[in-house]
PDB file of C-alpha atoms in Angstrom:
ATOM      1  CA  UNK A   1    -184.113  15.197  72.869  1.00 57.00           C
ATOM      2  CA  UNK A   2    -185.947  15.609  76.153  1.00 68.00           C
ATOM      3  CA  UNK A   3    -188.410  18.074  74.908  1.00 83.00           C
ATOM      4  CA  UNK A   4    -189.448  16.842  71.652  1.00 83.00           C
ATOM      5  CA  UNK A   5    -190.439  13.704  73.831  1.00 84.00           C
ATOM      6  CA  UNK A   6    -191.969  15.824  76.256  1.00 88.00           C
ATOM      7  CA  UNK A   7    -193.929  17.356  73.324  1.00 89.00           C
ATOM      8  CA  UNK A   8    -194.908  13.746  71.625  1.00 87.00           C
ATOM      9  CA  UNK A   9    -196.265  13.022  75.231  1.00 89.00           C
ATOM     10  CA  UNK A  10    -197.919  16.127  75.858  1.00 92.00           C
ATOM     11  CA  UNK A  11    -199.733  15.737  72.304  1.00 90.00           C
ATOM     12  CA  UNK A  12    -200.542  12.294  71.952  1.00 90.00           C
ATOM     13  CA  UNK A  13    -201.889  12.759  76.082  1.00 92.00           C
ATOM     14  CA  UNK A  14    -204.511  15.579  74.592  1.00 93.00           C
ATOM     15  CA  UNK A  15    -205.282  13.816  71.434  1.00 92.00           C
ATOM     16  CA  UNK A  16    -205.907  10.600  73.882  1.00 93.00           C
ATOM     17  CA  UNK A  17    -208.089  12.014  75.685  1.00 94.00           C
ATOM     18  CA  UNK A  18    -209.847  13.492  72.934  1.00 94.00           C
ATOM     19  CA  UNK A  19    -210.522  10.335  70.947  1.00 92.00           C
ATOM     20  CA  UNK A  20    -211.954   8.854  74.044  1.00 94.00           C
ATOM     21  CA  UNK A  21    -214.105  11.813  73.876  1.00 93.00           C
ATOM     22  CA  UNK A  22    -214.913  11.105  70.594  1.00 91.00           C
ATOM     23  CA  UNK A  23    -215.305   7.252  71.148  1.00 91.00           C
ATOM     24  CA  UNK A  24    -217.782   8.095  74.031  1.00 91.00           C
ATOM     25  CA  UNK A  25    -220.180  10.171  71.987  1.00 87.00           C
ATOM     26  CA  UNK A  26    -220.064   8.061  69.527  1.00 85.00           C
ATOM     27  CA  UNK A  27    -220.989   4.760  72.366  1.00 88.00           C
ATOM     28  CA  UNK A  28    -223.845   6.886  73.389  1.00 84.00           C
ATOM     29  CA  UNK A  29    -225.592   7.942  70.415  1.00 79.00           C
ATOM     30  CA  UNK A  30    -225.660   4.222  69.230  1.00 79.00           C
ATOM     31  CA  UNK A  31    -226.886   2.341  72.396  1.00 80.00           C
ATOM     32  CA  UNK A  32    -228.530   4.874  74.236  1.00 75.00           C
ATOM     33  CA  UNK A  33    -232.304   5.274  74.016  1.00 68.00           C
ATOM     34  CA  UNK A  34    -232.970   8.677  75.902  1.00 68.00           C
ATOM     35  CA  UNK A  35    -230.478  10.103  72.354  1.00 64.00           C
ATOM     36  CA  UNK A  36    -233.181   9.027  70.143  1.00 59.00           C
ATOM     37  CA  UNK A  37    -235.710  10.853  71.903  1.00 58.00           C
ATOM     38  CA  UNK A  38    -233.496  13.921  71.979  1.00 56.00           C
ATOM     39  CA  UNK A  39    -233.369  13.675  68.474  1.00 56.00           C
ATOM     40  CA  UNK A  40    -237.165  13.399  68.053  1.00 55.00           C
ATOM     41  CA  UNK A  41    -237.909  16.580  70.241  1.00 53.00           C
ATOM     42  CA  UNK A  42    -236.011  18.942  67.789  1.00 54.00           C
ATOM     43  CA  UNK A  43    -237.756  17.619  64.945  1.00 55.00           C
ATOM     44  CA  UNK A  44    -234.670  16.596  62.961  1.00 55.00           C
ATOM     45  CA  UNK A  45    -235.801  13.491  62.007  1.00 53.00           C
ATOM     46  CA  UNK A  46    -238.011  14.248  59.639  1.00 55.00           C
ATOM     47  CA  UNK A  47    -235.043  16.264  57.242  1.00 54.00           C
ATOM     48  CA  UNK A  48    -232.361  13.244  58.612  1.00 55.00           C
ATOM     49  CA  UNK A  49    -233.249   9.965  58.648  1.00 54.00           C
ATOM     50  CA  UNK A  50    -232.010   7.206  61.026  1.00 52.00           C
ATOM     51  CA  UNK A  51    -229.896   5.333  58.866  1.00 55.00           C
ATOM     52  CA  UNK A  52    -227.491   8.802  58.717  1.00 56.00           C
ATOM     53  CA  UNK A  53    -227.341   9.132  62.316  1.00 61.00           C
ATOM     54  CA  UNK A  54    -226.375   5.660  62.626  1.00 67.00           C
ATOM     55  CA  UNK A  55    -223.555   6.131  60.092  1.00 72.00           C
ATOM     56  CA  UNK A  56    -222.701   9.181  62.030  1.00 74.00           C
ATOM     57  CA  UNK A  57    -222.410   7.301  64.827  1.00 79.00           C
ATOM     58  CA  UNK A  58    -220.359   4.848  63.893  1.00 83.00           C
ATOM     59  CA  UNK A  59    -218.238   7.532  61.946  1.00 84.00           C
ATOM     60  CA  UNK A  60    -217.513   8.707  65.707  1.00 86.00           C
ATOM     61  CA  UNK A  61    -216.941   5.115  66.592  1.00 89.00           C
ATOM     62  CA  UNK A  62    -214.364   4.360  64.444  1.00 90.00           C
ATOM     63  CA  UNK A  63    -212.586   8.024  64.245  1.00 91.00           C
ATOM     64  CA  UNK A  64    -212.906   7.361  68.215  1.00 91.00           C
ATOM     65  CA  UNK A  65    -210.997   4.121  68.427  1.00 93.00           C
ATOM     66  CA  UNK A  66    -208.573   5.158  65.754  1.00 92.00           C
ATOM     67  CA  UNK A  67    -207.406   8.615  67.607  1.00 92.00           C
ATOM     68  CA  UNK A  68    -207.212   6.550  70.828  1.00 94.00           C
ATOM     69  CA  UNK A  69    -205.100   3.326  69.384  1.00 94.00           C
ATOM     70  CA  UNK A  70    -202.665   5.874  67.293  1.00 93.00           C
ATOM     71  CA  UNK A  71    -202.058   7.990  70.308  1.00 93.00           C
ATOM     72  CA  UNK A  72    -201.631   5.386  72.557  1.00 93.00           C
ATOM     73  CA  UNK A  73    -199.082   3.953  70.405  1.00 92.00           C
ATOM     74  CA  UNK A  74    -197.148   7.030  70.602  1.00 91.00           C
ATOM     75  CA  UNK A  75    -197.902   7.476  73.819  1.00 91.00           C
ATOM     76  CA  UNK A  76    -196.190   3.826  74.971  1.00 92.00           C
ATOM     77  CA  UNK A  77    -193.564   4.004  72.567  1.00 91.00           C
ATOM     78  CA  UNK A  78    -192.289   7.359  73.920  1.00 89.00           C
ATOM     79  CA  UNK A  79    -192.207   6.426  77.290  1.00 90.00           C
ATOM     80  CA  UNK A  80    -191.157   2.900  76.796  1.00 90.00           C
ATOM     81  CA  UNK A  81    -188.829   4.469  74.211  1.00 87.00           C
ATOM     82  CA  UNK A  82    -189.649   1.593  71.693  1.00 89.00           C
ATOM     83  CA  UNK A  83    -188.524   1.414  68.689  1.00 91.00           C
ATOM     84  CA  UNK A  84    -191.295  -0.782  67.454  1.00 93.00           C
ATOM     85  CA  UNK A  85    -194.120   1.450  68.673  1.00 91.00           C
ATOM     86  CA  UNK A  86    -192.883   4.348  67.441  1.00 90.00           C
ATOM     87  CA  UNK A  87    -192.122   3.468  63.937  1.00 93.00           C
ATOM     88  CA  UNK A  88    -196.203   1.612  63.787  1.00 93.00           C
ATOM     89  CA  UNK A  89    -197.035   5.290  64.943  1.00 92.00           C
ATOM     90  CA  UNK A  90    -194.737   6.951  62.292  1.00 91.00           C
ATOM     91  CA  UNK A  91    -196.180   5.187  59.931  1.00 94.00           C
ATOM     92  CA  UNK A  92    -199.249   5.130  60.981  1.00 92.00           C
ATOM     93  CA  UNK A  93    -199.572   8.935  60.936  1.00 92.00           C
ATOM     94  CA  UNK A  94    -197.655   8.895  57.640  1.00 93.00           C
ATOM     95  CA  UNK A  95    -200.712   6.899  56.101  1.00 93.00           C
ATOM     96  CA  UNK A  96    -203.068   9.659  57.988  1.00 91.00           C
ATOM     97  CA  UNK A  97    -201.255  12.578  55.779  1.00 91.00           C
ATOM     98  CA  UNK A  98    -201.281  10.513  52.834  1.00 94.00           C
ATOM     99  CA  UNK A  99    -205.329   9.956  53.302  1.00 90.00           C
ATOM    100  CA  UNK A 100    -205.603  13.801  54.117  1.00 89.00           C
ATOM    101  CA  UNK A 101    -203.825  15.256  51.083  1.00 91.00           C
ATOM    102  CA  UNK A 102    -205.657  12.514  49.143  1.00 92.00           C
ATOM    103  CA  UNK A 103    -209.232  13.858  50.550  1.00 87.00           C
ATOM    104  CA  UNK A 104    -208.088  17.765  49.752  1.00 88.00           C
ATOM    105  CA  UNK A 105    -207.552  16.452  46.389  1.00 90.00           C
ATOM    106  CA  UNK A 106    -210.860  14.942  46.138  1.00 88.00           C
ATOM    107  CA  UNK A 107    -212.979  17.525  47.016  1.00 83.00           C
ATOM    108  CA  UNK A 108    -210.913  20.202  44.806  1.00 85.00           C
ATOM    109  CA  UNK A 109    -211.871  17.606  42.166  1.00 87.00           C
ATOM    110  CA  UNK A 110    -215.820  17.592  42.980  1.00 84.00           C
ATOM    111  CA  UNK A 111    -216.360  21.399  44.560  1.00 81.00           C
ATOM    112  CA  UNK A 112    -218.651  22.033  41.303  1.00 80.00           C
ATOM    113  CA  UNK A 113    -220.663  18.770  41.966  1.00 82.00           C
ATOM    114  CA  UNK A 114    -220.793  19.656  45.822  1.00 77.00           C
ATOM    115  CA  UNK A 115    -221.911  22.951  45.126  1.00 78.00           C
ATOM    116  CA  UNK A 116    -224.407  22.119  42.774  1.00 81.00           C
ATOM    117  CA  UNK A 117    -225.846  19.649  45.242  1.00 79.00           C
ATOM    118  CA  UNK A 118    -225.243  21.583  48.154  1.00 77.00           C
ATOM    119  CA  UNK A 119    -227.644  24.383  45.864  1.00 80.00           C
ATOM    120  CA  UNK A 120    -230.682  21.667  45.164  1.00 82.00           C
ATOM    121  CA  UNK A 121    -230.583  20.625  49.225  1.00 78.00           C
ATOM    122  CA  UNK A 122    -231.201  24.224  50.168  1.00 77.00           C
ATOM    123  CA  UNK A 123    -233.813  25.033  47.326  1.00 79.00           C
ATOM    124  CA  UNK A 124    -235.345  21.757  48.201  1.00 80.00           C
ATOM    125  CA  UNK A 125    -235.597  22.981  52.408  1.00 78.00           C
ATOM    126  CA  UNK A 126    -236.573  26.261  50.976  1.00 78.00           C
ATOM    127  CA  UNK A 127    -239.473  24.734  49.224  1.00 79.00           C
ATOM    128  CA  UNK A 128    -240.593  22.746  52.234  1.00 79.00           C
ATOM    129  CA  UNK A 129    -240.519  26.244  54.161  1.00 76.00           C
ATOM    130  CA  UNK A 130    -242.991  27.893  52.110  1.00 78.00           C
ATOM    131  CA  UNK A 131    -244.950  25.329  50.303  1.00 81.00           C
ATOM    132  CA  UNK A 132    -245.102  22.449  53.303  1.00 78.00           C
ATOM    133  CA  UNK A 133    -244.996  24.485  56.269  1.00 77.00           C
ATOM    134  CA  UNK A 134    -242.257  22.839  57.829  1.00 74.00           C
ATOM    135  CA  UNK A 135    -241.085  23.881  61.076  1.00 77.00           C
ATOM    136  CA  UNK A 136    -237.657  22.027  61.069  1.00 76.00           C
ATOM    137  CA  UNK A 137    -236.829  23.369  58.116  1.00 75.00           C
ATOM    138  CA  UNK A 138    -237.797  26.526  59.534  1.00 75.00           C
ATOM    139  CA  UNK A 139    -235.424  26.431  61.593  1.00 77.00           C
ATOM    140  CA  UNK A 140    -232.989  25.133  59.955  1.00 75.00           C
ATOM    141  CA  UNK A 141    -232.608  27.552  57.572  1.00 76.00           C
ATOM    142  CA  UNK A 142    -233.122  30.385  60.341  1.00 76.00           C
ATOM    143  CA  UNK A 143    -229.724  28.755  61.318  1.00 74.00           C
ATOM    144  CA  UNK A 144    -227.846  28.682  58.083  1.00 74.00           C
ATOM    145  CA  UNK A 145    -228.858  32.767  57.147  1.00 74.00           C
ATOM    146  CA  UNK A 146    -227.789  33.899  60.492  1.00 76.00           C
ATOM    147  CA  UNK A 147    -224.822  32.267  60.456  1.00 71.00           C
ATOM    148  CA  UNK A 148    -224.056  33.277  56.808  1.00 71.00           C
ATOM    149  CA  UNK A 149    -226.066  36.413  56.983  1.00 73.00           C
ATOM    150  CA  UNK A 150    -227.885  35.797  53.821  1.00 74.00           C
ATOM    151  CA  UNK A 151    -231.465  34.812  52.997  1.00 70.00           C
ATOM    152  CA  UNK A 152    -232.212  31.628  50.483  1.00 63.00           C
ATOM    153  CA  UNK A 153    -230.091  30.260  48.109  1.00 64.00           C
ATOM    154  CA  UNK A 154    -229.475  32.650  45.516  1.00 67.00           C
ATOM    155  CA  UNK A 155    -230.170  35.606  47.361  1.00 65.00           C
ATOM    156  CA  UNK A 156    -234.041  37.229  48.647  1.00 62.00           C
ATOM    157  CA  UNK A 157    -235.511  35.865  45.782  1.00 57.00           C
TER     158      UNK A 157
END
């Protein structure tokens, strides 16, 4: 009985620590000033546009501040051994699952619509390569064929 509590503490510690990670980022990105301008320097604005790196932000936010309330629930409950906290973070994780196998689900459902988008994004950053000149694309696309090692969308041509 010792260890498995040992474990829930040892886990829920990391993943604490983590979400505040996560939470931090996330704090930064959306009130800092200095993170816009790093985002201006690489040239990434003109491919993303503000309104996703806000949402990304706030993605990091909330996943933040989720991680770091579940764990500490789990954290308190297994060293207050509380029967209160640990069934909210039972069931809380239960719902996690639940959202997870839900999501796999989803995207098994959509893979040809992803793909199929996923196609008309990189043809469309191909395009702006060749025809536009663009040097963020450029390099984006440097990117994706060295870490695929493959060139374009549907092959050299």
């Amino acid at each position: 009985m010792a260890s498995s509590r040992a474990i829930l503490l040892i886990l829920n510690g990391i993943f604490f620590l983590i979400g505040v990670g996560i939470l931090s980022i996330g704090l930064w990105s959306q009130f800092d000033k200095n993170f816009s301008m790093i985002w201006n320097t690489y040239d990434l604005n003109k491919l993303i546009d503000a309104k996703g790196l806000n949402g990304a932000s706030l993605l990091l936010i909330i996943s933040g501040f989720a991680s770091v309330f579940i764990s500490f629930m789990g954290l308190y409950g297994s060293v207050r051994k509380d029967k209160c906290f640990l069934t909210t973070y039972c069931i809380m994780i239960c719902i996690i699952i639940i959202l997870e196998v839900s999501a796999i689900s989803i995207f098994f459902n959509y893979q040809g619509e992803t793909r199929a988008h996923l196609r008309e994004g990189l043809n469309e950053t191909v395009t702006k390569v060749n025809k536009e000149n663009d040097k963020a694309a450029l390099q984006i696309m440097n990117s994706i064929q060295t870490v695929f090692q493959c060139c374009g969308c549907n092959g050299p041509s």
